CSV table of C-alpha atoms and ligand atoms in Angstrom, one decimal:
chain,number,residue,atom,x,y,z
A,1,UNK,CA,-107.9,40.2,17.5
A,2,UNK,CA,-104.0,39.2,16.5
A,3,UNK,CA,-102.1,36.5,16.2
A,4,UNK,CA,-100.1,34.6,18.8
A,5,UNK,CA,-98.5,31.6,20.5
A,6,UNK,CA,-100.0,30.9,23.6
A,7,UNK,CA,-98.4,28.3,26.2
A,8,UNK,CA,-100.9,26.9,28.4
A,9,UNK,CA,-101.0,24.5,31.4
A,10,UNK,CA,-103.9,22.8,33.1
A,11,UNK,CA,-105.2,19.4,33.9
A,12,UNK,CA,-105.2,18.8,30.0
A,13,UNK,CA,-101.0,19.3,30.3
A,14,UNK,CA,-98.6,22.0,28.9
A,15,UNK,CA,-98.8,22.9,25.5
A,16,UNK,CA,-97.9,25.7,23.1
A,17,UNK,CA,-100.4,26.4,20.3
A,18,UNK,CA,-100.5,29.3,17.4
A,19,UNK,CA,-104.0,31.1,18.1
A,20,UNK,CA,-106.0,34.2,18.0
A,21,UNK,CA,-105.5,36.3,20.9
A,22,UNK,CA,-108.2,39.2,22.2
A,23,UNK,CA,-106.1,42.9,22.8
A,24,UNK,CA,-108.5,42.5,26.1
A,25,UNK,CA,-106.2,39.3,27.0
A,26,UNK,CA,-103.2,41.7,26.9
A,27,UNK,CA,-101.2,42.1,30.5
A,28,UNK,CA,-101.3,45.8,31.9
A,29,UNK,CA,-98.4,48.1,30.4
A,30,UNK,CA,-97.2,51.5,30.1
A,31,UNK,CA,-96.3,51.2,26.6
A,32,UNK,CA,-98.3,49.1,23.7
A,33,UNK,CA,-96.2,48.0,21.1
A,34,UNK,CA,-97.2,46.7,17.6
A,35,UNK,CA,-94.7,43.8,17.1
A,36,UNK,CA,-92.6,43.4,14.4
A,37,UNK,CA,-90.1,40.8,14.7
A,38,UNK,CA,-89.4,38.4,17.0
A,39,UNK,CA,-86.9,35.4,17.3
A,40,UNK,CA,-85.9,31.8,18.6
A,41,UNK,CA,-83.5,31.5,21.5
A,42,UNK,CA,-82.6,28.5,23.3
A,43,UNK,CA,-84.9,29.7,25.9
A,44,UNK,CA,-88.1,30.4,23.8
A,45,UNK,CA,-87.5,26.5,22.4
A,46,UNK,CA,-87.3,25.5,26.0
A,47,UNK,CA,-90.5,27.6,26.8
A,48,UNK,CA,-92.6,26.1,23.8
A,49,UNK,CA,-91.6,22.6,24.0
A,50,UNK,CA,-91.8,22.2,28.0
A,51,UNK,CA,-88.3,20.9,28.0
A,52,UNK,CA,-87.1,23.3,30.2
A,53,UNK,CA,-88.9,24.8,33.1
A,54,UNK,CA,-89.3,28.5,31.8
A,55,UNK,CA,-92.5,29.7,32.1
A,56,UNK,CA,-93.3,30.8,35.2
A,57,UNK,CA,-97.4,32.1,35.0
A,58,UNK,CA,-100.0,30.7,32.1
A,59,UNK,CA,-101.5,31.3,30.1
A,60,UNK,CA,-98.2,33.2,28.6
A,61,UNK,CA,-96.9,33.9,25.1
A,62,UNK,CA,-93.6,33.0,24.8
A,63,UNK,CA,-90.6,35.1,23.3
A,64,UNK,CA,-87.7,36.8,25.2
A,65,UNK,CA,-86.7,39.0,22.3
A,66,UNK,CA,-89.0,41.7,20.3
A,67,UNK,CA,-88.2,44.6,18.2
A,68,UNK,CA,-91.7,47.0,17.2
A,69,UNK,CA,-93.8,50.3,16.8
A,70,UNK,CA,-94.8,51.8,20.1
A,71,UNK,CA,-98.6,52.5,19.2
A,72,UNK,CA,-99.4,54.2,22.6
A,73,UNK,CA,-97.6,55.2,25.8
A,74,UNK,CA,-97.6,56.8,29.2
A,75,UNK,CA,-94.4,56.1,30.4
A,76,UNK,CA,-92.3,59.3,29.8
A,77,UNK,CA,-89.2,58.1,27.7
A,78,UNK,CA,-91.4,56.7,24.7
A,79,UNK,CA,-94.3,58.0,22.7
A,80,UNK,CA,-96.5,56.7,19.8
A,81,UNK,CA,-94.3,55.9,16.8
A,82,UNK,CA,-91.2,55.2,18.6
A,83,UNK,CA,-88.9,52.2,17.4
A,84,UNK,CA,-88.2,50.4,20.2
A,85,UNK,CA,-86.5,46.8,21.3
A,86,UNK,CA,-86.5,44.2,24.2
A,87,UNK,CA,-84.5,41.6,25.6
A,88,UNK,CA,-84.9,39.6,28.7
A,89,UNK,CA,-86.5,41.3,32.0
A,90,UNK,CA,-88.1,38.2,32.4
A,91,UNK,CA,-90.5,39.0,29.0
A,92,UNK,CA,-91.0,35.5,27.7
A,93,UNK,CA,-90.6,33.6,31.0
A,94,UNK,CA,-92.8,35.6,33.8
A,95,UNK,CA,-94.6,38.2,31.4
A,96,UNK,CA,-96.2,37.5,28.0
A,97,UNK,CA,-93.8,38.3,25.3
A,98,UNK,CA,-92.8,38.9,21.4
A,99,UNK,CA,-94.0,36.5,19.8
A,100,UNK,CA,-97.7,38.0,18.9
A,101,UNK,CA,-98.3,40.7,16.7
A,102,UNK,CA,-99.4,43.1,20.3
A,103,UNK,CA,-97.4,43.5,23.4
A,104,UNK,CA,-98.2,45.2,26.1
A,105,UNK,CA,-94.9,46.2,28.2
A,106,UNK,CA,-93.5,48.0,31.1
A,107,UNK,CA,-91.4,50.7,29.3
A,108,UNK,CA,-88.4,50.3,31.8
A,109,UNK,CA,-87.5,47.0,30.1
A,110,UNK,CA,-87.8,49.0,26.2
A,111,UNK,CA,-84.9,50.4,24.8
A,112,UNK,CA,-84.3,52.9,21.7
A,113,UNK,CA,-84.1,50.7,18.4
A,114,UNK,CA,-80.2,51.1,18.3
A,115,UNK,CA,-78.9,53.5,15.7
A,116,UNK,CA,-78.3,51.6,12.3
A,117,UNK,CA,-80.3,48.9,12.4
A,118,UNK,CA,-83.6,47.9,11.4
A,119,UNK,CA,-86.1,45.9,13.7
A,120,UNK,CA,-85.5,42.6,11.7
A,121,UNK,CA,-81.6,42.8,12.0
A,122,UNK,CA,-81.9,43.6,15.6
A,123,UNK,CA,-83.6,40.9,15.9
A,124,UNK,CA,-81.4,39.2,13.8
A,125,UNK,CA,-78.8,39.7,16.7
A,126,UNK,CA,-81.3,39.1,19.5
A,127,UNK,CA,-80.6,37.7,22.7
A,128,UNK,CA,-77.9,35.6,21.6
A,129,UNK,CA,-76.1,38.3,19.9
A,130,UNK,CA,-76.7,40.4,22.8
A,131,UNK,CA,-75.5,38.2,25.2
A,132,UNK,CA,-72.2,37.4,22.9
A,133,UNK,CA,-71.5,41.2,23.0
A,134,UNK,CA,-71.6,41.4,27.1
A,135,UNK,CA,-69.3,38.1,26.8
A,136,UNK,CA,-66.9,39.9,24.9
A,137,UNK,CA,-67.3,43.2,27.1
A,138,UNK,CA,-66.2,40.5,30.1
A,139,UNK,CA,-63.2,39.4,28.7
A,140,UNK,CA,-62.1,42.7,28.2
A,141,UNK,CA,-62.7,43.7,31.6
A,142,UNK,CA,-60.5,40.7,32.9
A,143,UNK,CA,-57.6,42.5,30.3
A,144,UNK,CA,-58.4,40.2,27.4
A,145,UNK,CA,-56.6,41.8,24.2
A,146,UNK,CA,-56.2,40.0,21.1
A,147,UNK,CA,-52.3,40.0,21.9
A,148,UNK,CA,-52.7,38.1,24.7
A,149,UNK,CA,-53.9,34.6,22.2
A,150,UNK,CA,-56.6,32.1,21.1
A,151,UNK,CA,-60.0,32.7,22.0
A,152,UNK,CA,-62.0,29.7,22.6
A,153,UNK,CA,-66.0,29.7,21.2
A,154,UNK,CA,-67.9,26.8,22.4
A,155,UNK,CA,-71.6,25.8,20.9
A,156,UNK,CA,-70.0,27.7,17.8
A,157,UNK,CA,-72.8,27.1,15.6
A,158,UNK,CA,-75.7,28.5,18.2
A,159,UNK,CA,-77.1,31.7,18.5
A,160,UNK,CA,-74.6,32.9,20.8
A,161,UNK,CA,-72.0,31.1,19.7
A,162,UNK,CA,-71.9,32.8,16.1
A,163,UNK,CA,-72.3,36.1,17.1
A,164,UNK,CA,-69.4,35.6,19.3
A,165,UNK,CA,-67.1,34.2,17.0
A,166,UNK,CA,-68.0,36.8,14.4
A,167,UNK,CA,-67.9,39.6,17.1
A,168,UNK,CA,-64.6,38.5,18.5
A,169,UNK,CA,-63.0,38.1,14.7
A,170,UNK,CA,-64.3,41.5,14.2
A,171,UNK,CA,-62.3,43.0,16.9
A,172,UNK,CA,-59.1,41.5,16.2
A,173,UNK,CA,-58.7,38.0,18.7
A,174,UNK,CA,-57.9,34.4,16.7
A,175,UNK,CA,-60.7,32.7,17.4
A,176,UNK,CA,-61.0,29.0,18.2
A,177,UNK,CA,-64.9,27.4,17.3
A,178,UNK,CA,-65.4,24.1,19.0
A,179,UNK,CA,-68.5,22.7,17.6
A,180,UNK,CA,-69.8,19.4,16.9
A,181,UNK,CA,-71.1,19.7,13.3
A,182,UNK,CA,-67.9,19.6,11.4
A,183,UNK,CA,-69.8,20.0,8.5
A,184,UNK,CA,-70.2,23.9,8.7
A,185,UNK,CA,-67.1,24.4,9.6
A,186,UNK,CA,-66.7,26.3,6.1
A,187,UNK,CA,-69.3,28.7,7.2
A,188,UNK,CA,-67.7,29.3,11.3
A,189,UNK,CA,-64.3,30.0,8.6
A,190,UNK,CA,-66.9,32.7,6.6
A,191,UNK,CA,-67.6,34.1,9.8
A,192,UNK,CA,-63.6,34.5,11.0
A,193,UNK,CA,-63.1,31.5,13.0
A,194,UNK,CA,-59.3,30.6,12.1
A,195,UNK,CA,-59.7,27.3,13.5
A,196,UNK,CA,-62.5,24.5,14.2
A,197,UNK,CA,-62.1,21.8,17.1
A,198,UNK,CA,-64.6,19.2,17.4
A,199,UNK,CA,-66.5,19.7,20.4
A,200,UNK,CA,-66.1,15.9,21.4
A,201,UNK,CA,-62.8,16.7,22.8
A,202,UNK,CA,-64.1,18.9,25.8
A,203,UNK,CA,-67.6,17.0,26.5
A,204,UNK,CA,-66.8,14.5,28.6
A,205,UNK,CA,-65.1,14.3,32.2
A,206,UNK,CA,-61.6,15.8,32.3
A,207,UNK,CA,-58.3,16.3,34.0
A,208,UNK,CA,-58.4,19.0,36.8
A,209,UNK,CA,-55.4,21.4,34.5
A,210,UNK,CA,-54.8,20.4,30.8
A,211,UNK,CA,-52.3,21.5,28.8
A,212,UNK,CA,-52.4,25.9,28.7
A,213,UNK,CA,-54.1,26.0,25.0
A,214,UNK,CA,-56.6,29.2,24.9
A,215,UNK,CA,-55.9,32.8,26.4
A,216,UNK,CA,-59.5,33.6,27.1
A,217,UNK,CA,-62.6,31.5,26.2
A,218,UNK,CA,-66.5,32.6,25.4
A,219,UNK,CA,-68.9,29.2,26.9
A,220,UNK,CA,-72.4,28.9,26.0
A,221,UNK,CA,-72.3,25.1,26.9
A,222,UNK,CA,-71.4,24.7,31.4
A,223,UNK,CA,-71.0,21.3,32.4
A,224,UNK,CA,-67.7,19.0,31.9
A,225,UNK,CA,-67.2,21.7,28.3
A,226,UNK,CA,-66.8,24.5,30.9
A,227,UNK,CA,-64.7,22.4,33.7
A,228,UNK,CA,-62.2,21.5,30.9
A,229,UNK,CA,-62.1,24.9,29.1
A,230,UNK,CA,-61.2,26.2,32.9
A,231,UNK,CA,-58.3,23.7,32.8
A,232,UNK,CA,-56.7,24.5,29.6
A,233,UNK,CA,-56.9,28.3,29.8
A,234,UNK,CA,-53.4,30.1,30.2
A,235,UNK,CA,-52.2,31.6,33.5
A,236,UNK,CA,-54.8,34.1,34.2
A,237,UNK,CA,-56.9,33.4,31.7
A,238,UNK,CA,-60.4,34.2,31.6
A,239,UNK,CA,-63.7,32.1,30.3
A,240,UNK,CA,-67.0,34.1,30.0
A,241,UNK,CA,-69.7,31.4,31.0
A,242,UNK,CA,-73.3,32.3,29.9
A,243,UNK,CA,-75.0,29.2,28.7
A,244,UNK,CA,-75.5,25.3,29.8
A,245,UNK,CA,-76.6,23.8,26.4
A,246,UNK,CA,-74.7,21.0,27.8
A,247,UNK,CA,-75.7,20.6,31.0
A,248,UNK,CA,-76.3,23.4,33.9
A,249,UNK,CA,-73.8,21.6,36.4
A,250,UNK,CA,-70.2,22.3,36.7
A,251,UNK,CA,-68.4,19.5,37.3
A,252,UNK,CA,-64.7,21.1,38.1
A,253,UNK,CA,-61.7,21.8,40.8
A,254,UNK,CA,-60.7,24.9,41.7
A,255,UNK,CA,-57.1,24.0,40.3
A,256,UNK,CA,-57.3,26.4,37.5
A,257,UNK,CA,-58.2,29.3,39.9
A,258,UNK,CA,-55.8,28.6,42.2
A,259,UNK,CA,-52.4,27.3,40.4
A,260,UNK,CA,-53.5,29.6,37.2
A,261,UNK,CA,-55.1,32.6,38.8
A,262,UNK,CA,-58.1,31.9,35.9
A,263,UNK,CA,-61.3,33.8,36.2
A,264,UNK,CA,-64.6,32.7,35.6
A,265,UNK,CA,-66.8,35.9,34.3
A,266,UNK,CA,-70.6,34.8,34.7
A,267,UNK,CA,-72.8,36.9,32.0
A,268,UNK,CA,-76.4,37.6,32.6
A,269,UNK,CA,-78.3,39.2,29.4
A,270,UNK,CA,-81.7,39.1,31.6
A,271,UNK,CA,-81.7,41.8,33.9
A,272,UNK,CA,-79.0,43.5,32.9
A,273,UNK,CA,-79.0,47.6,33.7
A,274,UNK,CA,-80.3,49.9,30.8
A,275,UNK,CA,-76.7,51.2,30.1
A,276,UNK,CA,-75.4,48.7,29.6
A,277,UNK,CA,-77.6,47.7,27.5
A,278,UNK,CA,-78.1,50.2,25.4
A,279,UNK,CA,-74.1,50.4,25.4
A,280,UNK,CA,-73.8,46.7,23.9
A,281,UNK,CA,-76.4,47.2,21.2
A,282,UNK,CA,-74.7,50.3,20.2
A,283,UNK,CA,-71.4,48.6,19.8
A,284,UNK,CA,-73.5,45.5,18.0
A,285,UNK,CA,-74.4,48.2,15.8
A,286,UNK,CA,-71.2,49.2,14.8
A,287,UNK,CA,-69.7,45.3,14.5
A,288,UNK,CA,-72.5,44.0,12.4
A,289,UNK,CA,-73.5,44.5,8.6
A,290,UNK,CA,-76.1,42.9,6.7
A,291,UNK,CA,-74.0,40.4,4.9
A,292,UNK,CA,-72.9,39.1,7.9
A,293,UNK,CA,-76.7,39.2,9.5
A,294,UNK,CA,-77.9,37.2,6.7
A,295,UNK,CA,-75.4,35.0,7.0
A,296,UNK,CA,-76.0,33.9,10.4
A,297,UNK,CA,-79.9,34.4,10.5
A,298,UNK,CA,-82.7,33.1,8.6
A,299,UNK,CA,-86.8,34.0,8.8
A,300,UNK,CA,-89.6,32.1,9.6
A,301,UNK,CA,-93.2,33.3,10.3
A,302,UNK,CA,-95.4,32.8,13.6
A,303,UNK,CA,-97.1,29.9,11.8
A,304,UNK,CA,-93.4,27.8,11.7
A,305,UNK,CA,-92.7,28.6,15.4
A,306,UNK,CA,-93.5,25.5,17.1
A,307,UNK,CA,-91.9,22.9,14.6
A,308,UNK,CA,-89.0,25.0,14.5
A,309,UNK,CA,-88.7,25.2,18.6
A,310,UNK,CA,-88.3,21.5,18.2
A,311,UNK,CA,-85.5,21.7,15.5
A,312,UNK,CA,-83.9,24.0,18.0
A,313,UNK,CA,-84.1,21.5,20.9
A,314,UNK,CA,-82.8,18.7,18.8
A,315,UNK,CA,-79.5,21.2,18.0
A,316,UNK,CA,-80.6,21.4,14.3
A,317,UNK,CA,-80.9,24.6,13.6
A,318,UNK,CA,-77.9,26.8,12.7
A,319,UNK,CA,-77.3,30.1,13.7
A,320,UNK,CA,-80.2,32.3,14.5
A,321,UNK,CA,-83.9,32.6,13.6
A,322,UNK,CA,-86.0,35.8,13.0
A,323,UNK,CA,-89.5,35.4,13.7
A,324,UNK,CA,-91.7,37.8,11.5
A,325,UNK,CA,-95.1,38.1,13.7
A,326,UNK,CA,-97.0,39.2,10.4
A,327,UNK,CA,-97.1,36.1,8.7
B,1,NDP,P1,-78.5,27.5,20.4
B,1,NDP,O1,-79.4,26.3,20.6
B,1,NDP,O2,-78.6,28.3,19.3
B,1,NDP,O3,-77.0,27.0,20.5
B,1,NDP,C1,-76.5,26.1,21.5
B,1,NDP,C2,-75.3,25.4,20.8
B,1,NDP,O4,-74.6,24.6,21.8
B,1,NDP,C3,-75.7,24.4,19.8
B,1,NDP,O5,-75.8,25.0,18.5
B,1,NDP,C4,-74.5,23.4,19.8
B,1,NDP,O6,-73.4,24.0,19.1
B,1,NDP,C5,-74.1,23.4,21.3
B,1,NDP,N1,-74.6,22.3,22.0
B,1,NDP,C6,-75.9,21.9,22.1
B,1,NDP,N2,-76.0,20.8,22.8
B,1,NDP,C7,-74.8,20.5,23.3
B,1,NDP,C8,-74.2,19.4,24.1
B,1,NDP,N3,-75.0,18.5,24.6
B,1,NDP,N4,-72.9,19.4,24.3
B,1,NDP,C9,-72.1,20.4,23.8
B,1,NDP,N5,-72.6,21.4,23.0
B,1,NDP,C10,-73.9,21.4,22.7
B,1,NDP,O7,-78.7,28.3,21.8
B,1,NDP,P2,-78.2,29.8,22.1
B,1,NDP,O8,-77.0,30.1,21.4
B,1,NDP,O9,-79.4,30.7,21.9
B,1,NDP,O10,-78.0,29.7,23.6
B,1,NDP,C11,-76.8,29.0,24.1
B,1,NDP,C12,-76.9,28.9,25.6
B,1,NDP,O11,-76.7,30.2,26.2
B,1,NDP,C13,-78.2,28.3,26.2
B,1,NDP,O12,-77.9,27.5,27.3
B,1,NDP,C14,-78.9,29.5,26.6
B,1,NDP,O13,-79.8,29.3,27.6
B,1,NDP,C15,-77.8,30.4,27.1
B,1,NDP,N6,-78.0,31.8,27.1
B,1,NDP,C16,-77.8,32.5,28.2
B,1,NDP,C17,-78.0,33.9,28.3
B,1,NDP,C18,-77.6,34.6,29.5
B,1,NDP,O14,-78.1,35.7,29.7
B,1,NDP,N7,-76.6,34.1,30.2
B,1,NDP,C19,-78.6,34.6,27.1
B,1,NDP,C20,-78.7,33.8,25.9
B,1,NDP,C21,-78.5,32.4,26.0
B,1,NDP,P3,-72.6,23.2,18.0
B,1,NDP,O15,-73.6,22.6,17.0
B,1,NDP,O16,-71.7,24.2,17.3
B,1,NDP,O17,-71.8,22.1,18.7
């Protein structure tokens, strides 16, 4: 027996409870995995509250992100003892997922824990930091340099939002962090934001072009935040859109695209190709230290999971949250 949280739906409703699990209850896998860490992304607090229509088969346990011991394998690139780490694949949403102390996986969604970092710090970075280092990878696709200006952040304080501010300070840009709890501003300064906007000034309904203010922008909001970061991005500027804490619709013209040449990168963390993968947490690897991992994340056990899904929901929580499946 381990421990678990287990979403369920039936006539009684949908619910997420912490429980004892059987290994019998276990999916089929190629690879068994003794969790160590798991975390809280947006996702997971949609998945555990039933806010958000993520879970796809019940009963399920949640958790898009884990980081563990393989404990027995047949698939050929892992074997017992191997530290290994998942995002995404649909883990969390379709399959049963990180946040038990067992998983059993198909081990063409593991990958190698990357070089350098422990399970907790990976999963420190997570999802969110994961996806924030494929947004960056975006821009620079599009021929985003620091020398060509600001770089906008929006839902600075979130998961993804951090990691990209501290991931695009890291490399050089001025980064811009629009967020709407003024109050940490201190910390978004800490983690190299050079300067804070109140997100209040691109939430609601906009003009079709603004003035030019950012040269490149990272979005984890959508809605009217994404239409009227469009319109104030320089000529052929470019905005990484990967999230909809806002809203999921876009409510835009196409005036940026067309009198500005902008580009609109969409940025998928989900079922994303190994390489790339592997080749974004190796860069994470290189870009993050502990100070600043601490700084961003903080732990809780399994038992804390469900309260603190609903802190997440109601925008609370800062930053990112580790989930240590062993207590
Ligand atoms: P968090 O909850 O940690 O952060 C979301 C942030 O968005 C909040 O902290 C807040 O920032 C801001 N926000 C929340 N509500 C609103 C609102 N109504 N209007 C404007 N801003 C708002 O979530 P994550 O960082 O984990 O995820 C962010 C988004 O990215 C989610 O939509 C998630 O589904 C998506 N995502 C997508 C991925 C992909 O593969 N494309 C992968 C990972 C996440 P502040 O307090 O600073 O204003």
């Amino acid at each position: 027996m381990f421990n678990g949280i287990l979403i369920e739906k039936d006539e009684q409703g949908y619910r997420a409870g912490y429980t004892r699990l059987d290994e019998a209850q276990l999916p089929e896998g190629d690879v068994w995995v003794d969790v160590a860490y798991s975390t809280l992304n947006y996702k997971d607090g949609l998945a555990i509250t039933g806010k958000g229509p993520v879970v796809r088969a019940f009963p399920l346990v949640p958790g898009i992100d884990l980081a563990g011991i393989v404990t027995y394998s047949k698939h050929p690139a892992f074997n017992a003892g191997d530290r290994v780490l998942l995002n995404g694949w649909g883990v969390g949403e379709k399959y049963w997922g990180g946040l038990a102390q067992k998983a059993r996986l198909n081990g063409d969604w593991l990958i190698p824990l990357p070089a350098g970092l422990t399970a907790r710090q990976a999963m420190a970075v997570g999802t969110a930091g994961y996806t924030a280092m494929l947004a960056v990878g975006a821009l620079e696709k599009n021929g985003v340099t620091p020398a060509r200006g600001k770089v906008l952040v929006t839902g600075a304080n979130g998961g993804v939002g951090s990691f990209a501010v501290a991931l695009l300070a890291r490399l050089g840009y001025q980064v811009v962090a629009s967020t709407g709890r003024q109050e940490e501003a201190e910390h978004l300064r800490r983690l190299g934001a050079a300067e804070i906007i109140d997100r209040a000034q691109l939430s609601a309904p906009g003009r079709a072009l603004g003035k030019e203010q950012w040269a490149a922008a990272i979005d984890s909001v959508g809605s009217h935040t994404l239409a009227n970061v469009c319109a104030g991005l320089h000529y052929q500027g470019t905005v990484a859109a990967c999230g909809l804490a806002q809203g999921m619709d876009l409510p835009a013209s196409v005036a940026p695209f067309i009198l500005r040449g902008v580009t609109l990168a969409g940025v998928d963390s989900v079922m994303r190709p190994q390489a790339d993968r592997v080749a974004a947490w190796a860069r994470i690897a290189t870009l993050v230290d502990g100070e600043l991992l601490n700084s961003i994340s903080r732990e809780i056990g399994l038992g804390e999971v469900l309260e603190t899904a609903d802190a997440l929901m109601d925008g609370k929580i800062r930053g990112r949250v580790i989930v240590d499946v062993n207590r």
